[in-house]
């Protein structure tokens, strides 16, 4: 039991530690600049080593779960789960993360915002770790959005460049569409299954809302993993510094969509809709990405496009859902993470040391950068898929399950062979073209990169080979638990170093190699052809721009229509709405009928009763009428304002006479102040002394005033004609003195029972005051500025 | 408006109004009154003062920027709510203290502090608007 608790605290720490490191990163950079990478890399390295100890238990079929109470009142828990799938992802993220954290300070050496950058990077890693370890769908959503936000900061890190800002916003917009879909999907799933925990989900394929749930999660996964038609943000995300790309493309962010699909495939997978959609979109993405890669000459862009292709391939495999396909998902994911991170770091090193990333301007670097070349070669061989590399097994697993299936499988197989061949060709291009052949003069005199930048490619390149050679260990510790978690039933590893010359899969591999070499040799010609064809296409990137600009124009049009800036019309709208709000319920609910039944109209004279009032009460009423009359006949604005004050004061007197001293008091003061302020406003606005308005305006405003006044009066009369519910006032009368020690119920409610509301209201009063002052000062300074401008 | 009679009598009116505003504010818990109406009375007093003696004189008499008073009011009101921390009860639970002064017992309470906060918010906001409008008129 003791060990169990310890482990649980450890898992929670895994999710928190990167964020703590992220906060410390700027300090580390300030006080120990040369060692930034080495010090910060300790955190992911420690997480990696800590997670390694789970490899044994998990490969024995254990699932380690832990939870922290989050919102106990709603039964919401922050639950984490370590099984084969999440462990594979978490190990990849922390392992590659350690190498990247080591690499980044060397790559960005001397950058004045390096500390901040490392902070973003570690927070990004923490978000990704949390995402793959989370068991609660809501926690997963939180970490999912956090990866979007942190990647936004990373992609837009070089924020002085417009392209970087645009790419960051684009990535954020696209991935957030998916984030919202994910939230909706999570809530739907919670309604269907009654639980937030993914591990507690049953099979949802028979549920009535299955289609909607599937659509939500597919949108989430497709936007995150850059599937067609959401693929275009990923190449643009290349605006980020290279270490970000290496991380983002290999183990994090874009793999989150793949992870989500794999994680949910026991709950949602297996249906015709699932496999058809994943196969079609995955296949389209695979081919589009691979062709896109061949079109580029920029090494980084080539790798970015191949990531799209690889993500499409993974989505296809999840869609196939067979045992070998599922095993292939795990092997391919690991193989891809190794070689893609390594190649990105290699490209970064080339860029850093030679000064260019253009494949046509590079050549013969192998002599000057031998270690980099070794790393690149090892990674590229895995990407190409030669035996004794992890990439070979990935390919074998993909082909093995498909070659004897129905026609869909054969079709998928054809797409996969073509895709793999194209990807292999790109691997060769990236690893061979810059290093071998005749030496080309580069902008900088190339030399070997520092050790911190070499560690990543060498370690990861070697890892791809070591893992392949230790076939039995890899199969038992990584492949089996991971594939079992995706399938929901035990999967056995078929990995073996022995090459079976009689298997179709092997000969398909040979075919793939042949095609890859062919494409490699004809790369220049294919590039020209693709560019010619591509010029005709309207790309999704342009569609995105069109949609964004359309949105801005639409918002502008709506604003101009609703926010026309004419105060007079705003007031007319407000009061017209008030009149509607008063009369519609009165008519619909029969209020007027209850007050004045139509049947009684005959003897209406009986209803006209002379009110029984005291003489002084008559006098006050007369005062109000005189004030009102004066407002109507006033020729001068100031007279009208003062007359309105007289009328208001008379109303206050009526309140006083009929037992509402509080109300009367306030009304008095409001009348005084409104006369003063209105008079001041009038002089401020430099209005005419007289009110010149066309008769239509006067008629409109007068009608509105009468309608609103009549509506309020009628509503009050209806309210008073019914029985008054005194529950609340009884409660306040009874409790005011004993609980709140006050006899004035109005004040007690304001400052005690509903004090929190009052606090909000006085804040609003102050806020409104500040806003009014700001407007007044603006009016005052604007003419002064104009005068200064004219003078100068 | 700025007649001799008005100028002579204004200080008297203003003084009475200010005293009255404090009285109204403090008695509010048991009799008609309270911070809101007290603040309005005080703001009216300041408006009268500024009409009689000019905006600058009114600002000078106030010594503090009226908007700062409003801010202090919101702060005091929020702080009075926080006092309930010390009794380990929810936010804005009222606390009552009774001071024995010979024959009289004077109650002090967090709602009273709250009400004084409301007084300052209303007074500060309304008078700063009134003063700003007037100073615009002068310039």
GROMACS .gro file of N, CA and C in nm, chain A residues 113-253:
model
  423
  113UNK      N    1   1.578   3.634  -2.530
  113UNK     CA    2   1.458   3.581  -2.465
  113UNK      C    3   1.466   3.432  -2.444
  114UNK      N    4   1.589   3.380  -2.438
  114UNK     CA    5   1.604   3.235  -2.428
  114UNK      C    6   1.537   3.179  -2.304
  115UNK      N    7   1.549   3.251  -2.190
  115UNK     CA    8   1.489   3.202  -2.066
  115UNK      C    9   1.339   3.185  -2.081
  116UNK      N   10   1.277   3.285  -2.141
  116UNK     CA   11   1.133   3.278  -2.164
  116UNK      C   12   1.099   3.160  -2.257
  117UNK      N   13   1.181   3.146  -2.360
  117UNK     CA   14   1.159   3.039  -2.456
  117UNK      C   15   1.162   2.903  -2.387
  118UNK      N   16   1.264   2.883  -2.300
  118UNK     CA   17   1.274   2.755  -2.232
  118UNK      C   18   1.153   2.733  -2.142
  119UNK      N   19   1.103   2.843  -2.083
  119UNK     CA   20   0.983   2.832  -2.000
  119UNK      C   21   0.864   2.782  -2.080
  120UNK      N   22   0.843   2.845  -2.198
  120UNK     CA   23   0.733   2.802  -2.285
  120UNK      C   24   0.748   2.654  -2.320
  121UNK      N   25   0.873   2.620  -2.352
  121UNK     CA   26   0.902   2.484  -2.397
  121UNK      C   27   0.866   2.381  -2.290
  122UNK      N   28   0.908   2.409  -2.167
  122UNK     CA   29   0.882   2.314  -2.059
  122UNK      C   30   0.733   2.310  -2.026
  123UNK      N   31   0.667   2.425  -2.032
  123UNK     CA   32   0.523   2.425  -2.006
  123UNK      C   33   0.451   2.344  -2.114
  124UNK      N   34   0.498   2.358  -2.237
  124UNK     CA   35   0.442   2.282  -2.349
  124UNK      C   36   0.457   2.133  -2.323
  125UNK      N   37   0.576   2.094  -2.276
  125UNK     CA   38   0.600   1.953  -2.248
  125UNK      C   39   0.509   1.905  -2.135
  126UNK      N   40   0.493   1.990  -2.032
  126UNK     CA   41   0.407   1.952  -1.920
  126UNK      C   42   0.263   1.933  -1.966
  127UNK      N   43   0.217   2.022  -2.052
  127UNK     CA   44   0.080   2.011  -2.101
  127UNK      C   45   0.062   1.880  -2.177
  128UNK      N   46   0.162   1.846  -2.256
  128UNK     CA   47   0.152   1.724  -2.336
  128UNK      C   48   0.156   1.599  -2.248
  129UNK      N   49   0.243   1.601  -2.147
  129UNK     CA   50   0.249   1.488  -2.053
  129UNK      C   51   0.115   1.472  -1.982
  130UNK      N   52   0.060   1.586  -1.936
  130UNK     CA   53  -0.068   1.580  -1.868
  130UNK      C   54  -0.175   1.523  -1.960
  131UNK      N   55  -0.169   1.563  -2.086
  131UNK     CA   56  -0.269   1.518  -2.183
  131UNK      C   57  -0.268   1.366  -2.197
  132UNK      N   58  -0.149   1.308  -2.212
  132UNK     CA   59  -0.147   1.164  -2.238
  132UNK      C   60  -0.169   1.085  -2.109
  133UNK      N   61  -0.140   1.145  -1.994
  133UNK     CA   62  -0.160   1.070  -1.869
  133UNK      C   63  -0.301   1.087  -1.815
  134UNK      N   64  -0.374   1.190  -1.861
  134UNK     CA   65  -0.505   1.218  -1.802
  134UNK      C   66  -0.603   1.107  -1.832
  135UNK      N   67  -0.684   1.074  -1.732
  135UNK     CA   68  -0.790   0.977  -1.753
  135UNK      C   69  -0.925   1.048  -1.760
  136UNK      N   70  -0.936   1.160  -1.688
  136UNK     CA   71  -1.059   1.237  -1.691
  136UNK      C   72  -1.067   1.314  -1.822
  137UNK      N   73  -1.180   1.304  -1.890
  137UNK     CA   74  -1.194   1.372  -2.019
  137UNK      C   75  -1.181   1.523  -2.004
  138UNK      N   76  -1.228   1.573  -1.890
  138UNK     CA   77  -1.223   1.717  -1.870
  138UNK      C   78  -1.079   1.763  -1.847
  139UNK      N   79  -1.002   1.682  -1.772
  139UNK     CA   80  -0.861   1.715  -1.753
  139UNK      C   81  -0.790   1.707  -1.888
  140UNK      N   82  -0.825   1.605  -1.966
  140UNK     CA   83  -0.765   1.591  -2.099
  140UNK      C   84  -0.794   1.716  -2.183
  141UNK      N   85  -0.918   1.764  -2.175
  141UNK     CA   86  -0.953   1.886  -2.248
  141UNK      C   87  -0.869   2.003  -2.202
  142UNK      N   88  -0.852   2.016  -2.069
  142UNK     CA   89  -0.772   2.126  -2.015
  142UNK      C   90  -0.630   2.122  -2.068
  143UNK      N   91  -0.566   2.005  -2.061
  143UNK     CA   92  -0.428   1.994  -2.109
  143UNK      C   93  -0.422   2.013  -2.261
  144UNK      N   94  -0.524   1.965  -2.328
  144UNK     CA   95  -0.534   1.979  -2.475
  144UNK      C   96  -0.528   2.126  -2.513
  145UNK      N   97  -0.611   2.208  -2.444
  145UNK     CA   98  -0.613   2.351  -2.473
  145UNK      C   99  -0.481   2.416  -2.433
  146UNK      N  100  -0.422   2.363  -2.326
  146UNK     CA  101  -0.294   2.417  -2.281
  146UNK      C  102  -0.186   2.392  -2.386
  147UNK      N  103  -0.190   2.277  -2.452
  147UNK     CA  104  -0.091   2.256  -2.559
  147UNK      C  105  -0.114   2.356  -2.671
  148UNK      N  106  -0.242   2.388  -2.700
  148UNK     CA  107  -0.269   2.488  -2.805
  148UNK      C  108  -0.210   2.622  -2.767
  149UNK      N  109  -0.233   2.662  -2.640
  149UNK     CA  110  -0.188   2.794  -2.597
  149UNK      C  111  -0.036   2.802  -2.595
  150UNK      N  112   0.028   2.698  -2.536
  150UNK     CA  113   0.174   2.703  -2.528
  150UNK      C  114   0.236   2.694  -2.668
  151UNK      N  115   0.176   2.615  -2.757
  151UNK     CA  116   0.234   2.608  -2.891
  151UNK      C  117   0.214   2.740  -2.965
  152UNK      N  118   0.103   2.809  -2.933
  152UNK     CA  119   0.083   2.944  -2.988
  152UNK      C  120   0.199   3.034  -2.948
  153UNK      N  121   0.236   3.027  -2.821
  153UNK     CA  122   0.347   3.111  -2.773
  153UNK      C  123   0.478   3.071  -2.841
  154UNK      N  124   0.495   2.940  -2.864
  154UNK     CA  125   0.620   2.893  -2.923
  154UNK      C  126   0.628   2.927  -3.072
  155UNK      N  127   0.516   2.904  -3.143
  155UNK     CA  128   0.518   2.932  -3.287
  155UNK      C  129   0.536   3.081  -3.311
  156UNK      N  130   0.469   3.162  -3.228
  156UNK     CA  131   0.481   3.306  -3.244
  156UNK      C  132   0.596   3.365  -3.165
  157UNK      N  133   0.693   3.280  -3.126
  157UNK     CA  134   0.800   3.327  -3.037
  157UNK      C  135   0.875   3.445  -3.098
  158UNK      N  136   0.899   3.435  -3.228
  158UNK     CA  137   0.971   3.542  -3.296
  158UNK      C  138   0.868   3.647  -3.338
  159UNK      N  139   0.808   3.713  -3.237
  159UNK     CA  140   0.684   3.787  -3.262
  159UNK      C  141   0.705   3.916  -3.339
  160UNK      N  142   0.831   3.953  -3.366
  160UNK     CA  143   0.849   4.074  -3.445
  160UNK      C  144   0.827   4.047  -3.594
  161UNK      N  145   0.821   3.917  -3.630
  161UNK     CA  146   0.798   3.885  -3.772
  161UNK      C  147   0.650   3.858  -3.795
  162UNK      N  148   0.596   3.919  -3.899
  162UNK     CA  149   0.453   3.906  -3.923
  162UNK      C  150   0.415   3.762  -3.957
  163UNK      N  151   0.502   3.694  -4.031
  163UNK     CA  152   0.471   3.556  -4.070
  163UNK      C  153   0.457   3.468  -3.946
  164UNK      N  154   0.542   3.492  -3.846
  164UNK     CA  155   0.535   3.412  -3.723
  164UNK      C  156   0.404   3.438  -3.649
  165UNK      N  157   0.366   3.566  -3.645
  165UNK     CA  158   0.242   3.599  -3.576
  165UNK      C  159   0.123   3.534  -3.647
  166UNK      N  160   0.123   3.544  -3.778
  166UNK     CA  161   0.012   3.486  -3.853
  166UNK      C  162   0.005   3.335  -3.831
  167UNK      N  163   0.120   3.269  -3.840
  167UNK     CA  164   0.121   3.123  -3.823
  167UNK      C  165   0.071   3.085  -3.685
  168UNK      N  166   0.112   3.163  -3.583
  168UNK     CA  167   0.070   3.132  -3.447
  168UNK      C  168  -0.080   3.146  -3.433
  169UNK      N  169  -0.133   3.255  -3.489
  169UNK     CA  170  -0.278   3.276  -3.478
  169UNK      C  171  -0.353   3.167  -3.554
  170UNK      N  172  -0.299   3.134  -3.672
  170UNK     CA  173  -0.366   3.031  -3.752
  170UNK      C  174  -0.370   2.898  -3.678
  171UNK      N  175  -0.256   2.859  -3.620
  171UNK     CA  176  -0.253   2.733  -3.545
  171UNK      C  177  -0.351   2.737  -3.429
  172UNK      N  178  -0.356   2.852  -3.362
  172UNK     CA  179  -0.446   2.864  -3.246
  172UNK      C  180  -0.592   2.855  -3.290
  173UNK      N  181  -0.626   2.924  -3.397
  173UNK     CA  182  -0.765   2.923  -3.443
  173UNK      C  183  -0.807   2.781  -3.482
  174UNK      N  184  -0.722   2.717  -3.564
  174UNK     CA  185  -0.760   2.585  -3.613
  174UNK      C  186  -0.767   2.484  -3.499
  175UNK      N  187  -0.665   2.483  -3.412
  175UNK     CA  188  -0.667   2.382  -3.307
  175UNK      C  189  -0.775   2.412  -3.204
  176UNK      N  190  -0.812   2.538  -3.191
  176UNK     CA  191  -0.918   2.569  -3.094
  176UNK      C  192  -1.056   2.531  -3.145
  177UNK      N  193  -1.074   2.530  -3.278
  177UNK     CA  194  -1.200   2.476  -3.330
  177UNK      C  195  -1.213   2.332  -3.279
  178UNK      N  196  -1.101   2.259  -3.291
  178UNK     CA  197  -1.102   2.121  -3.242
  178UNK      C  198  -1.120   2.114  -3.092
  179UNK      N  199  -1.059   2.210  -3.020
  179UNK     CA  200  -1.073   2.210  -2.874
  179UNK      C  201  -1.218   2.223  -2.832
  180UNK      N  202  -1.290   2.312  -2.899
  180UNK     CA  203  -1.431   2.329  -2.866
  180UNK      C  204  -1.509   2.201  -2.897
  181UNK      N  205  -1.476   2.140  -3.012
  181UNK     CA  206  -1.544   2.015  -3.048
  181UNK      C  207  -1.515   1.909  -2.943
  182UNK      N  208  -1.390   1.908  -2.894
  182UNK     CA  209  -1.353   1.810  -2.792
  182UNK      C  210  -1.435   1.829  -2.665
  183UNK      N  211  -1.454   1.955  -2.626
  183UNK     CA  212  -1.531   1.983  -2.505
  183UNK      C  213  -1.675   1.933  -2.522
  184UNK      N  214  -1.733   1.966  -2.639
  184UNK     CA  215  -1.871   1.920  -2.663
  184UNK      C  216  -1.876   1.767  -2.659
  185UNK      N  217  -1.778   1.705  -2.725
  185UNK     CA  218  -1.774   1.559  -2.725
  185UNK      C  219  -1.762   1.502  -2.586
  186UNK      N  220  -1.676   1.564  -2.504
  186UNK     CA  221  -1.656   1.516  -2.367
  186UNK      C  222  -1.785   1.526  -2.287
  187UNK      N  223  -1.857   1.638  -2.304
  187UNK     CA  224  -1.982   1.655  -2.229
  187UNK      C  225  -2.085   1.553  -2.275
  188UNK      N  226  -2.093   1.531  -2.408
  188UNK     CA  227  -2.187   1.432  -2.460
  188UNK      C  228  -2.155   1.294  -2.403
  189UNK      N  229  -2.025   1.259  -2.403
  189UNK     CA  230  -1.985   1.128  -2.354
  189UNK      C  231  -2.021   1.114  -2.207
  190UNK      N  232  -2.002   1.221  -2.133
  190UNK     CA  233  -2.037   1.220  -1.992
  190UNK      C  234  -2.187   1.195  -1.975
  191UNK      N  235  -2.269   1.257  -2.062
  191UNK     CA  236  -2.413   1.235  -2.053
  191UNK      C  237  -2.449   1.090  -2.087
  192UNK      N  238  -2.376   1.034  -2.185
  192UNK     CA  239  -2.409   0.899  -2.229
  192UNK      C  240  -2.363   0.794  -2.129
  193UNK      N  241  -2.242   0.814  -2.074
  193UNK     CA  242  -2.184   0.708  -1.993
  193UNK      C  243  -2.193   0.738  -1.844
  194UNK      N  244  -2.220   0.863  -1.808
  194UNK     CA  245  -2.231   0.897  -1.666
  194UNK      C  246  -2.098   0.913  -1.598
  195UNK      N  247  -1.989   0.918  -1.673
  195UNK     CA  248  -1.859   0.931  -1.609
  195UNK      C  249  -1.768   1.018  -1.694
  196UNK      N  250  -1.678   1.089  -1.624
  196UNK     CA  251  -1.578   1.167  -1.697
  196UNK      C  252  -1.457   1.082  -1.731
  197UNK      N  253  -1.444   0.966  -1.668
  197UNK     CA  254  -1.321   0.888  -1.685
  197UNK      C  255  -1.325   0.809  -1.816
  198UNK      N  256  -1.215   0.818  -1.892
  198UNK     CA  257  -1.207   0.744  -2.018
  198UNK      C  258  -1.206   0.595  -1.988
  199UNK      N  259  -1.137   0.556  -1.878
  199UNK     CA  260  -1.126   0.413  -1.848
  199UNK      C  261  -1.261   0.353  -1.812
  200UNK      N  262  -1.359   0.438  -1.775
  200UNK     CA  263  -1.489   0.386  -1.736
  200UNK      C  264  -1.588   0.385  -1.852
  201UNK      N  265  -1.544   0.429  -1.970
  201UNK     CA  266  -1.635   0.432  -2.084
  201UNK      C  267  -1.660   0.289  -2.133
  202UNK      N  268  -1.783   0.262  -2.164
  202UNK     CA  269  -1.810   0.135  -2.229
  202UNK      C  270  -1.795   0.153  -2.379
  203UNK      N  271  -1.849   0.061  -2.455
  203UNK     CA  272  -1.852   0.080  -2.599
  203UNK      C  273  -1.972   0.168  -2.632
  204UNK      N  274  -1.946   0.280  -2.700
  204UNK     CA  275  -2.052   0.378  -2.724
  204UNK      C  276  -2.111   0.367  -2.864
  205UNK      N  277  -2.068   0.268  -2.940
  205UNK     CA  278  -2.107   0.266  -3.081
  205UNK      C  279  -2.257   0.245  -3.100
  206UNK      N  280  -2.325   0.188  -3.000
  206UNK     CA  281  -2.468   0.165  -3.017
  206UNK      C  282  -2.555   0.278  -2.967
  207UNK      N  283  -2.493   0.379  -2.908
  207UNK     CA  284  -2.571   0.488  -2.848
  207UNK      C  285  -2.640   0.570  -2.956
  208UNK      N  286  -2.755   0.631  -2.921
  208UNK     CA  287  -2.827   0.711  -3.023
  208UNK      C  288  -2.747   0.831  -3.072
  209UNK      N  289  -2.663   0.889  -2.985
  209UNK     CA  290  -2.589   1.008  -3.027
  209UNK      C  291  -2.450   0.974  -3.081
  210UNK      N  292  -2.427   0.846  -3.114
  210UNK     CA  293  -2.293   0.804  -3.154
  210UNK      C  294  -2.236   0.891  -3.266
  211UNK      N  295  -2.320   0.919  -3.366
  211UNK     CA  296  -2.272   0.996  -3.482
  211UNK      C  297  -2.218   1.132  -3.441
  212UNK      N  298  -2.292   1.199  -3.352
  212UNK     CA  299  -2.252   1.332  -3.309
  212UNK      C  300  -2.123   1.327  -3.227
  213UNK      N  301  -2.117   1.230  -3.135
  213UNK     CA  302  -1.996   1.215  -3.053
  213UNK      C  303  -1.876   1.190  -3.142
  214UNK      N  304  -1.894   1.098  -3.238
  214UNK     CA  305  -1.785   1.065  -3.329
  214UNK      C  306  -1.740   1.190  -3.405
  215UNK      N  307  -1.838   1.267  -3.455
  215UNK     CA  308  -1.804   1.387  -3.532
  215UNK      C  309  -1.723   1.483  -3.446
  216UNK      N  310  -1.765   1.504  -3.321
  216UNK     CA  311  -1.693   1.597  -3.233
  216UNK      C  312  -1.547   1.553  -3.215
  217UNK      N  313  -1.528   1.426  -3.181
  217UNK     CA  314  -1.391   1.380  -3.154
  217UNK      C  315  -1.308   1.377  -3.281
  218UNK      N  316  -1.370   1.348  -3.394
  218UNK     CA  317  -1.293   1.347  -3.518
  218UNK      C  318  -1.247   1.488  -3.553
  219UNK      N  319  -1.335   1.587  -3.535
  219UNK     CA  320  -1.294   1.725  -3.564
  219UNK      C  321  -1.178   1.762  -3.473
  220UNK      N  322  -1.188   1.725  -3.344
  220UNK     CA  323  -1.080   1.756  -3.250
  220UNK      C  324  -0.950   1.693  -3.296
  221UNK      N  325  -0.955   1.563  -3.326
  221UNK     CA  326  -0.832   1.493  -3.362
  221UNK      C  327  -0.777   1.541  -3.495
  222UNK      N  328  -0.865   1.567  -3.592
  222UNK     CA  329  -0.819   1.606  -3.726
  222UNK      C  330  -0.756   1.746  -3.724
  223UNK      N  331  -0.814   1.839  -3.645
  223UNK     CA  332  -0.753   1.972  -3.641
  223UNK      C  333  -0.618   1.965  -3.572
  224UNK      N  334  -0.610   1.890  -3.463
  224UNK     CA  335  -0.484   1.882  -3.390
  224UNK      C  336  -0.378   1.811  -3.472
  225UNK      N  337  -0.416   1.703  -3.537
  225UNK     CA  338  -0.318   1.624  -3.610
  225UNK      C  339  -0.309   1.664  -3.756
  226UNK      N  340  -0.360   1.782  -3.790
  226UNK     CA  341  -0.341   1.839  -3.923
  226UNK      C  342  -0.383   1.746  -4.035
  227UNK      N  343  -0.499   1.683  -4.021
  227UNK     CA  344  -0.550   1.599  -4.130
  227UNK      C  345  -0.619   1.689  -4.233
  228UNK      N  346  -0.619   1.645  -4.358
  228UNK     CA  347  -0.696   1.714  -4.461
  228UNK      C  348  -0.840   1.722  -4.412
  229UNK      N  349  -0.911   1.833  -4.414
  229UNK     CA  350  -0.876   1.962  -4.474
  229UNK      C  351  -0.820   2.065  -4.374
  230UNK      N  352  -0.769   2.019  -4.260
  230UNK     CA  353  -0.714   2.115  -4.162
  230UNK      C  354  -0.561   2.112  -4.163
  231UNK      N  355  -0.502   2.063  -4.272
  231UNK     CA  356  -0.359   2.032  -4.272
  231UNK      C  357  -0.271   2.156  -4.281
  232UNK      N  358  -0.329   2.270  -4.327
  232UNK     CA  359  -0.241   2.378  -4.373
  232UNK      C  360  -0.169   2.452  -4.261
  233UNK      N  361  -0.219   2.439  -4.137
  233UNK     CA  362  -0.152   2.517  -4.032
  233UNK      C  363  -0.016   2.459  -3.997
  234UNK      N  364   0.002   2.329  -4.022
  234UNK     CA  365   0.125   2.265  -3.975
  234UNK      C  366   0.251   2.314  -4.048
  235UNK      N  367   0.252   2.319  -4.182
  235UNK     CA  368   0.372   2.374  -4.248
  235UNK      C  369   0.399   2.519  -4.207
  236UNK      N  370   0.292   2.598  -4.185
  236UNK     CA  371   0.312   2.736  -4.144
  236UNK      C  372   0.374   2.744  -4.005
  237UNK      N  373   0.344   2.642  -3.922
  237UNK     CA  374   0.398   2.641  -3.786
  237UNK      C  375   0.550   2.629  -3.787
  238UNK      N  376   0.608   2.608  -3.906
  238UNK     CA  377   0.754   2.607  -3.922
  238UNK      C  378   0.817   2.741  -3.887
  239UNK      N  379   0.733   2.843  -3.873
  239UNK     CA  380   0.786   2.974  -3.834
  239UNK      C  381   0.850   2.967  -3.696
  240UNK      N  382   0.814   2.865  -3.619
  240UNK     CA  383   0.874   2.849  -3.486
  240UNK      C  384   1.021   2.815  -3.500
  241UNK      N  385   1.102   2.845  -3.398
  241UNK     CA  386   1.241   2.802  -3.400
  241UNK      C  387   1.250   2.650  -3.413
  242UNK      N  388   1.358   2.602  -3.475
  242UNK     CA  389   1.369   2.460  -3.508
  242UNK      C  390   1.350   2.364  -3.390
  243UNK      N  391   1.402   2.393  -3.269
  243UNK     CA  392   1.378   2.298  -3.160
  243UNK      C  393   1.229   2.274  -3.135
  244UNK      N  394   1.149   2.380  -3.151
  244UNK     CA  395   1.005   2.365  -3.134
  244UNK      C  396   0.951   2.268  -3.238
  245UNK      N  397   0.993   2.287  -3.363
  245UNK     CA  398   0.944   2.200  -3.469
  245UNK      C  399   0.982   2.056  -3.441
  246UNK      N  400   1.106   2.036  -3.397
  246UNK     CA  401   1.152   1.900  -3.370
  246UNK      C  402   1.063   1.833  -3.267
  247UNK      N  403   1.024   1.909  -3.166
  247UNK     CA  404   0.942   1.855  -3.057
  247UNK      C  405   0.797   1.839  -3.103
  248UNK      N  406   0.745   1.946  -3.163
  248UNK     CA  407   0.605   1.951  -3.204
  248UNK      C  408   0.572   1.841  -3.304
  249UNK      N  409   0.666   1.813  -3.392
  249UNK     CA  410   0.638   1.718  -3.499
  249UNK      C  411   0.663   1.575  -3.459
  250UNK      N  412   0.749   1.553  -3.359
  250UNK     CA  413   0.784   1.415  -3.328
  250UNK      C  414   0.694   1.358  -3.220
  251UNK      N  415   0.689   1.424  -3.106
  251UNK     CA  416   0.627   1.359  -2.991
  251UNK      C  417   0.507   1.434  -2.937
  252UNK      N  418   0.491   1.559  -2.973
  252UNK     CA  419   0.389   1.637  -2.902
  252UNK      C  420   0.284   1.692  -2.997
  253UNK      N  421   0.196   1.773  -2.941
  253UNK     CA  422   0.099   1.854  -3.014
  253UNK      C  423   0.026   1.778  -3.124
   0.00000   0.00000   0.00000
